Amino acid sequence: MNRYLKKSIIAMAVGTAIAGLSFQAQATNGYFSHGYGTKAKGMGGAGVALPQDSLAAATNPAGMVRVGNRWDVGAEIFVPDREATTYWGNNAAPNATTYDGNGSGYGESWFLIPEVGYNRMINNNLSAGVSIFGNGGMNTTWNGPIFSQGTNPTQNTGIDLAQLFISPTLSFKADDRNSFGISMNIVYQRIKVEGITDFGGISSNAAALSDRGYDSSYGVGFRIGWIGDLTDTVSAGFTYQPKTKMSRFDKYSGLFAEQGKFDIPSNFALGVSWKATPKMTLALDVEKINYKDIKSIANLNTGFSGGSLGTNTGPGFGWNNMTIFKLGVNFQMNKNLEIRAGWNHGDQPIPNSETLFNVLAPATVEDHLTLGFTQKMGDGELSGYYMHAFNNTVNGTGVVAFPGAQNAGGANIGMSQNAFGITYGKKY
């Protein structure tokens, strides 16, 4: 591939990724994606010890030196199915109202999420590359004024959070069995919140609470990783990403704790892969996401008694940390076709006592099943995957105080998901 064509592909891919931000929203393992790269996504997200393409840096940067010279360009269609029932005084009719959170079209009911990777071997033991991907997000558009109690019957309620990572990566082989890598994460995120103006009475800045349009935030962090071949058929890996500090969402400084801070939580993962037969490889990852690192995510909202919205102790989403298990299998059907399957499980992070505010972010799914394939096409390859996250409902344990209301409120929230992805990749 000539230099001009390489530059053109990268420029086009970056532009596509940034344009796709308008529609990127995932909430699978909390608000993180269940995996990164179409091949890994087809295996339940497992890939810490099994790099397969130039999106490997999103999972473990140590894998890039193992995938060689290649580029990958792809996209995913993500389709969440969200539901919520809110109630005042108790959870029985006529006090209960059920809302449809699936929107009416593109950007509300289904989302396009691009991904791009490029890697180049500088020598036999050192590579440089870049992976561009959506880390995750939250999106709801409820067809009613959930928090206004009818004061504005035409007001929809919702949130739209999207995160884009651009990760330049260096990866090297220390010897024949061990590789290491480091990625610099250049992060852009944006958010829009609407329909919660009735919380103005407990906000530290009611003018920066709701219905302010999109606001942007930026940050720089890093991820490190290691992969080691324990035997000729078994490899292990480890990766760690510390908390990424982001600039504040100034337009929503009266909503999120610490005057609009919405940092990205630290996370780490261990993985193992086993080439069980010449045609079959198994992979298992265990990942920990420390949502409790982030006050705007972890502060309790029960009773809205922790302080005013936007302050250091103000209400958040009340999320717990998550531990996620990812199990996948890859089978070589013939010289041109590979098939994959996977399972991903993590106990959802929302306590039953915290459901009311989480109507905005009902990240309740726990179990995902995936299928995938790669078909060689000339000197390139086409990969695809499908994911289904099973419906899971979190029922509120009782009612909590609601600002400005004589009654108390609560909610039951639920979600299921489907996703389809396709990527074209090529070694050069």
Coordinates of C-alpha atoms in Angstrom, one line a residue:
M1 CA 0.0 0.0 0.0
N2 CA 1.5 3.4 -0.9
R3 CA 2.0 6.2 1.6
Y4 CA -0.8 8.4 0.1
L5 CA -3.4 5.6 0.3
K6 CA -2.5 4.8 3.9
K7 CA -2.8 8.5 4.9
S8 CA -6.2 8.7 3.0
I9 CA -7.6 5.6 4.8
I10 CA -6.6 6.9 8.2
A11 CA -7.9 10.4 7.5
M12 CA -11.2 9.0 6.3
A13 CA -11.5 6.7 9.2
V14 CA -10.8 9.4 11.8
G15 CA -13.4 11.6 10.2
T16 CA -15.9 8.8 10.2
A17 CA -15.3 8.1 13.8
I18 CA -15.8 11.7 14.9
A19 CA -18.9 12.1 12.8
G20 CA -20.3 8.9 14.3
L21 CA -20.1 10.4 17.8
S22 CA -23.5 12.0 17.3
F23 CA -25.0 8.5 17.5
Q24 CA -22.7 6.6 19.7
A25 CA -24.2 5.2 22.9
Q26 CA -23.5 2.0 24.6
A27 CA -24.4 0.7 28.1
T28 CA -23.4 -3.0 28.3
N29 CA -20.9 -3.4 31.2
G30 CA -22.2 -0.4 33.0
Y31 CA -21.6 2.3 30.4
F32 CA -18.4 0.6 29.0
S33 CA -18.6 -1.5 25.9
H34 CA -18.7 -5.3 26.3
G35 CA -15.6 -5.5 24.0
Y36 CA -13.5 -3.6 21.5
G37 CA -12.8 -4.8 17.9
T38 CA -15.3 -6.9 15.9
K39 CA -13.3 -10.1 16.5
A40 CA -13.2 -9.7 20.3
K41 CA -16.8 -8.6 20.4
G42 CA -17.8 -11.9 18.7
M43 CA -16.0 -13.7 21.6
G44 CA -17.9 -12.0 24.4
G45 CA -15.3 -9.2 24.5
A46 CA -12.4 -11.5 25.5
G47 CA -9.1 -10.4 24.1
V48 CA -6.6 -9.5 26.9
A49 CA -4.4 -12.4 26.0
L50 CA -5.7 -12.9 22.4
P51 CA -5.0 -9.9 20.1
Q52 CA -6.6 -10.4 16.7
D53 CA -6.6 -7.0 14.9
S54 CA -5.4 -3.4 15.1
L55 CA -8.2 -2.5 17.7
A56 CA -6.2 -4.7 20.2
A57 CA -4.9 -1.6 22.0
A58 CA -8.4 -0.8 23.2
T59 CA -8.2 -4.0 25.2
N60 CA -4.5 -4.5 25.8
P61 CA -1.8 -2.5 24.0
A62 CA 0.7 -5.3 24.4
G63 CA -1.1 -7.1 21.6
M64 CA -0.3 -4.6 18.9
V65 CA 3.2 -6.0 18.2
R66 CA 1.6 -9.4 17.8
V67 CA -0.9 -8.5 15.1
G68 CA 1.8 -7.1 12.7
N69 CA 1.2 -4.7 9.8
R70 CA -2.5 -4.2 9.3
W71 CA -5.4 -1.8 9.3
D72 CA -9.1 -2.3 10.1
V73 CA -12.2 -0.1 9.5
G74 CA -15.6 -1.0 10.7
A75 CA -18.9 0.0 12.4
E76 CA -21.5 -1.3 14.7
I77 CA -25.2 -0.8 14.9
F78 CA -26.3 -0.8 18.5
V79 CA -30.0 -1.2 19.4
P80 CA -31.1 -0.9 23.0
D81 CA -34.6 -1.6 24.3
R82 CA -35.3 0.5 27.4
E83 CA -38.3 0.6 29.8
A84 CA -39.1 2.4 33.0
T85 CA -42.1 2.6 35.4
T86 CA -42.1 5.4 37.9
Y87 CA -44.5 5.7 40.8
W88 CA -45.5 8.2 43.4
G89 CA -46.4 7.1 46.9
N90 CA -46.3 3.4 46.0
N91 CA -45.6 1.2 43.0
A92 CA -49.3 0.3 42.3
A93 CA -51.7 1.8 39.8
P94 CA -53.0 4.5 39.5
N95 CA -49.8 6.0 40.8
A96 CA -47.5 4.1 38.4
T97 CA -46.7 5.4 34.9
T98 CA -44.8 3.3 32.3
Y99 CA -42.5 5.0 29.8
D100 CA -41.1 3.9 26.5
G101 CA -37.5 4.9 26.1
N102 CA -36.8 3.6 22.6
G103 CA -37.3 6.9 20.8
S104 CA -38.6 7.3 17.3
G105 CA -35.7 6.8 14.9
Y106 CA -32.0 7.0 14.2
G107 CA -30.1 8.5 17.1
E108 CA -32.8 7.5 19.6
S109 CA -33.6 3.8 18.9
W110 CA -30.4 2.7 17.1
F111 CA -26.9 4.0 16.9
L112 CA -24.0 3.8 14.6
I113 CA -20.6 3.3 16.3
P114 CA -17.5 3.3 14.1
E115 CA -14.1 1.8 14.9
V116 CA -10.7 2.2 13.2
G117 CA -7.2 0.7 13.7
Y118 CA -3.8 1.0 12.1
N119 CA -0.6 -0.7 13.1
R120 CA 2.9 -0.8 11.6
M121 CA 6.0 -2.8 12.5
I122 CA 9.0 -0.5 13.0
N123 CA 11.2 -3.6 13.3
N124 CA 10.7 -7.2 14.2
N125 CA 10.2 -6.3 17.9
L126 CA 8.6 -2.9 17.9
S127 CA 5.3 -1.6 16.5
A128 CA 3.5 1.8 16.4
G129 CA -0.2 2.1 15.8
V130 CA -3.4 3.9 16.7
S131 CA -6.8 2.6 17.7
I132 CA -9.9 4.8 17.5
F133 CA -13.1 3.5 19.2
G134 CA -16.1 4.4 21.3
N135 CA -15.5 3.5 24.9
G136 CA -19.1 3.5 25.8
G137 CA -21.9 5.8 26.8
M138 CA -25.5 6.3 27.9
N139 CA -28.6 7.3 26.0
T140 CA -32.2 7.5 26.9
T141 CA -35.1 9.5 25.4
W142 CA -38.2 8.9 27.4
N143 CA -41.5 9.9 25.8
G144 CA -42.7 12.0 28.7
P145 CA -41.8 14.3 31.6
I146 CA -40.7 11.7 34.0
F147 CA -39.5 14.1 36.7
S148 CA -41.9 17.0 36.2
Q149 CA -45.1 15.3 37.6
G150 CA -47.1 16.9 34.8
T151 CA -45.9 20.5 35.2
N152 CA -44.6 20.3 31.6
P153 CA -46.6 17.5 29.8
T154 CA -44.7 17.9 26.5
Q155 CA -41.2 17.7 27.9
N156 CA -39.2 14.5 27.1
T157 CA -36.7 13.3 29.6
G158 CA -33.3 11.9 28.7
I159 CA -29.5 11.9 28.6
D160 CA -27.0 11.4 25.7
L161 CA -23.4 10.6 26.7
A162 CA -20.8 9.6 24.2
Q163 CA -17.0 8.9 24.5
L164 CA -14.4 8.7 21.8
F165 CA -10.9 7.4 22.4
I166 CA -7.9 8.0 20.1
S167 CA -5.1 5.8 21.3
P168 CA -1.6 6.0 19.8
T169 CA 0.3 2.9 20.9
L170 CA 3.8 1.6 21.2
S171 CA 4.2 -2.1 21.7
F172 CA 7.4 -4.2 21.9
K173 CA 8.6 -7.8 22.4
A174 CA 11.0 -8.1 25.3
D175 CA 11.9 -11.6 24.2
D176 CA 10.4 -14.5 22.3
R177 CA 7.6 -15.0 24.9
N178 CA 6.8 -11.6 26.4
S179 CA 5.4 -8.4 24.9
F180 CA 4.5 -5.1 26.5
G181 CA 2.6 -2.0 25.4
I182 CA 1.5 1.5 26.3
S183 CA -1.3 3.6 24.8
M184 CA -1.9 7.3 25.3
N185 CA -5.6 7.8 25.5
I186 CA -6.8 11.1 24.0
V187 CA -10.4 11.3 25.1
Y188 CA -13.3 13.4 23.9
Q189 CA -16.8 13.1 25.5
R190 CA -20.0 15.0 25.1
I191 CA -23.3 15.0 26.9
K192 CA -26.8 16.4 26.7
V193 CA -29.5 16.3 29.4
E194 CA -33.1 17.3 29.2
G195 CA -36.3 17.2 31.2
I196 CA -35.0 17.5 34.8
T197 CA -35.6 21.2 35.5
D198 CA -37.8 20.3 38.4
F199 CA -34.6 19.4 40.3
G200 CA -33.7 23.1 40.3
G201 CA -34.7 23.4 44.0
I202 CA -31.8 21.1 45.1
S203 CA -29.2 22.2 42.5
S204 CA -26.2 24.3 43.4
N205 CA -26.7 26.0 40.1
A206 CA -30.2 25.6 38.6
A207 CA -29.1 27.5 35.4
A208 CA -26.6 24.7 34.7
L209 CA -28.8 21.7 35.3
S210 CA -30.9 20.7 32.3
D211 CA -31.8 21.6 28.7
R212 CA -28.5 23.3 27.9
G213 CA -27.8 21.4 24.7
Y214 CA -24.6 19.5 24.1
D215 CA -21.4 20.2 26.2
S216 CA -18.0 18.8 25.6
S217 CA -15.2 17.5 27.8
Y218 CA -11.6 16.5 27.1
G219 CA -8.9 14.5 28.8
V220 CA -5.6 12.5 28.4
G221 CA -4.8 9.2 30.1
F222 CA -3.0 6.0 29.3
R223 CA -3.3 2.2 29.4
I224 CA -0.5 -0.3 29.9
G225 CA -0.4 -4.1 29.2
W226 CA 1.6 -7.3 29.1
I227 CA 1.1 -10.6 27.3
G228 CA 3.2 -13.7 28.0
D229 CA 3.3 -17.1 26.3
L230 CA 3.3 -19.5 29.3
T231 CA 3.6 -22.6 27.0
D232 CA 3.3 -23.2 23.3
T233 CA -0.5 -23.2 23.6
V234 CA -1.3 -21.0 26.6
S235 CA -0.9 -17.2 26.9
A236 CA -1.8 -14.9 29.7
G237 CA -2.2 -11.1 29.8
F238 CA -2.8 -8.1 32.1
T239 CA -3.9 -4.6 31.4
Y240 CA -4.5 -1.5 33.5
Q241 CA -5.9 1.9 32.9
P242 CA -5.9 4.5 35.8
K243 CA -8.6 7.0 36.2
T244 CA -8.7 9.5 33.4
K245 CA -9.3 13.1 34.5
M246 CA -11.6 15.0 32.2
S247 CA -12.4 18.7 32.0
R248 CA -15.8 19.7 33.5
F249 CA -19.1 19.8 31.8
D250 CA -19.7 23.5 32.5
K251 CA -23.2 23.5 31.1
Y252 CA -24.1 20.8 33.6
S253 CA -22.1 22.0 36.6
G254 CA -25.4 22.1 38.6
L255 CA -26.1 18.5 37.9
F256 CA -23.0 16.3 38.2
A257 CA -20.9 16.2 41.4
E258 CA -17.8 18.2 41.7
Q259 CA -19.3 21.0 39.6
G260 CA -19.7 19.0 36.4
K261 CA -16.8 16.5 36.7
F262 CA -17.4 13.2 34.8
D263 CA -14.0 11.4 34.9
I264 CA -13.5 7.9 33.4
P265 CA -13.0 5.3 36.1
S266 CA -9.9 3.1 36.5
N267 CA -10.1 -0.4 35.2
F268 CA -7.9 -3.5 34.9
A269 CA -8.2 -7.0 33.5
L270 CA -6.6 -10.4 33.5
G271 CA -6.9 -12.8 30.6
V272 CA -5.8 -16.2 29.4
S273 CA -6.0 -17.9 26.0
W274 CA -5.6 -21.5 25.2
K275 CA -5.1 -23.1 21.8
A276 CA -6.9 -26.3 22.7
T277 CA -6.6 -27.8 19.3
P278 CA -4.9 -26.7 16.1
K279 CA -8.3 -25.3 15.0
M280 CA -9.9 -24.1 18.3
T281 CA -8.8 -21.3 20.7
L282 CA -10.5 -20.5 24.0
A283 CA -10.1 -17.1 25.8
L284 CA -11.2 -15.9 29.3
D285 CA -11.0 -12.4 30.7
V286 CA -11.9 -11.1 34.1
E287 CA -12.3 -7.3 34.2
K288 CA -12.9 -4.8 37.1
I289 CA -14.3 -1.4 36.5
N290 CA -14.1 1.0 39.5
Y291 CA -17.2 3.1 39.0
K292 CA -16.9 4.1 42.7
D293 CA -13.8 6.1 41.7
I294 CA -16.1 8.8 40.2
K295 CA -18.3 10.9 42.5
S296 CA -20.8 11.9 39.8
I297 CA -21.4 8.1 39.1
A298 CA -21.0 6.7 42.6
N299 CA -22.6 9.2 45.0
L300 CA -25.9 7.9 46.3
N301 CA -29.1 9.6 45.2
T302 CA -31.3 7.9 47.9
G303 CA -33.5 10.6 49.4
F304 CA -31.5 13.3 47.6
S305 CA -30.1 14.1 51.0
G306 CA -26.4 14.0 50.4
G307 CA -26.2 17.7 49.4
S308 CA -27.1 19.9 46.5
L309 CA -26.7 18.6 42.9
G310 CA -23.4 19.7 41.5
T311 CA -21.5 19.8 44.9
N312 CA -18.8 17.3 45.9
T313 CA -21.3 15.3 48.0
G314 CA -24.4 15.9 45.7
P315 CA -26.5 13.1 44.3
G316 CA -25.0 10.8 41.6
F317 CA -26.2 7.5 40.1
G318 CA -25.2 5.4 43.1
W319 CA -23.3 2.8 41.0
N320 CA -21.2 0.1 42.4
N321 CA -18.0 -1.3 40.9
M322 CA -18.4 -4.1 38.4
T323 CA -16.5 -7.4 37.9
I324 CA -17.1 -8.8 34.4
F325 CA -16.4 -12.3 33.1
K326 CA -15.8 -12.7 29.3
L327 CA -15.5 -16.2 27.8
G328 CA -15.0 -16.8 24.1
V329 CA -14.2 -19.5 21.5
N330 CA -12.7 -19.2 18.0
F331 CA -12.9 -22.1 15.6
Q332 CA -11.1 -22.4 12.2
M333 CA -13.7 -24.0 10.0
N334 CA -11.3 -24.0 6.9
K335 CA -8.5 -22.0 5.5
N336 CA -10.8 -19.1 4.7
L337 CA -13.5 -19.1 7.5
E338 CA -13.4 -18.7 11.3
I339 CA -16.4 -18.7 13.5
R340 CA -16.7 -17.4 17.1
A341 CA -19.0 -17.4 20.1
G342 CA -18.9 -15.9 23.5
W343 CA -20.6 -15.1 26.8
N344 CA -20.2 -11.9 28.9
H345 CA -21.5 -11.5 32.4
G346 CA -21.3 -8.8 35.0
D347 CA -23.7 -8.0 37.9
Q348 CA -25.3 -4.7 37.0
P349 CA -24.1 -1.7 39.1
I350 CA -27.4 -0.1 40.2
P351 CA -28.6 -0.9 43.8
N352 CA -32.4 -1.3 44.2
S353 CA -32.5 1.8 46.4
E354 CA -31.0 4.0 43.6
T355 CA -33.4 3.4 40.7
L356 CA -35.2 6.7 40.5
F357 CA -32.3 8.8 39.2
N358 CA -31.1 5.9 37.1
V359 CA -34.2 6.3 34.9
L360 CA -31.7 8.5 33.1
A361 CA -29.1 5.7 32.8
P362 CA -30.8 2.3 33.1
A363 CA -27.6 0.2 32.6
T364 CA -29.2 -2.9 33.9
V365 CA -28.1 -5.7 31.5
E366 CA -26.0 -8.5 32.9
D367 CA -25.7 -11.4 30.4
H368 CA -24.7 -11.2 26.8
L369 CA -24.3 -13.9 24.2
T370 CA -22.3 -13.2 21.0
L371 CA -21.6 -14.8 17.6
G372 CA -19.0 -13.9 15.1
F373 CA -17.1 -14.8 11.9
T374 CA -14.1 -13.8 9.7
Q375 CA -14.2 -14.6 6.0
K376 CA -11.0 -14.2 3.9
M377 CA -11.7 -12.1 0.8
G378 CA -8.7 -12.0 -1.5
D379 CA -5.8 -10.4 0.4
G380 CA -8.2 -8.9 3.0
E381 CA -10.8 -10.2 5.4
L382 CA -14.4 -9.4 6.4
S383 CA -15.4 -9.9 10.0
G384 CA -18.8 -9.6 11.6
Y385 CA -20.6 -10.2 14.9
Y386 CA -23.9 -10.2 16.7
M387 CA -24.6 -9.6 20.4
H388 CA -27.8 -10.0 22.4
A389 CA -28.0 -8.7 26.0
F390 CA -30.9 -10.3 27.8
N391 CA -33.5 -8.2 29.4
N392 CA -32.9 -7.4 33.1
T393 CA -35.2 -5.3 35.3
V394 CA -34.1 -3.6 38.6
N395 CA -37.1 -3.0 40.8
G396 CA -36.9 -0.1 43.3
T397 CA -37.0 -1.2 46.9
G398 CA -39.3 1.7 48.0
V399 CA -40.0 5.3 47.6
V400 CA -37.6 8.2 48.1
A401 CA -38.1 11.9 48.6
F402 CA -38.7 13.9 45.5
P403 CA -37.8 17.6 45.3
G404 CA -40.8 19.9 45.6
A405 CA -43.3 17.1 46.0
Q406 CA -45.5 16.1 48.9
N407 CA -45.4 12.5 47.8
A408 CA -42.3 10.3 47.4
G409 CA -41.2 8.6 44.2
G410 CA -39.5 5.5 42.9
A411 CA -38.9 3.5 39.7
N412 CA -38.5 0.1 38.1
I413 CA -36.0 0.2 35.2
G414 CA -35.0 -2.4 32.6
M415 CA -33.1 -2.9 29.4
S416 CA -32.2 -5.5 26.7
Q417 CA -29.9 -4.9 23.7
N418 CA -29.0 -6.1 20.3
A419 CA -25.9 -5.1 18.3
F420 CA -24.5 -6.0 14.9
G421 CA -21.0 -5.1 13.7
I422 CA -18.9 -5.5 10.6
T423 CA -15.2 -4.7 9.9
Y424 CA -12.9 -5.0 6.9
G425 CA -9.3 -5.6 7.7
K426 CA -6.1 -6.1 5.8
K427 CA -2.5 -7.1 6.4
Y428 CA 0.1 -5.3 4.4

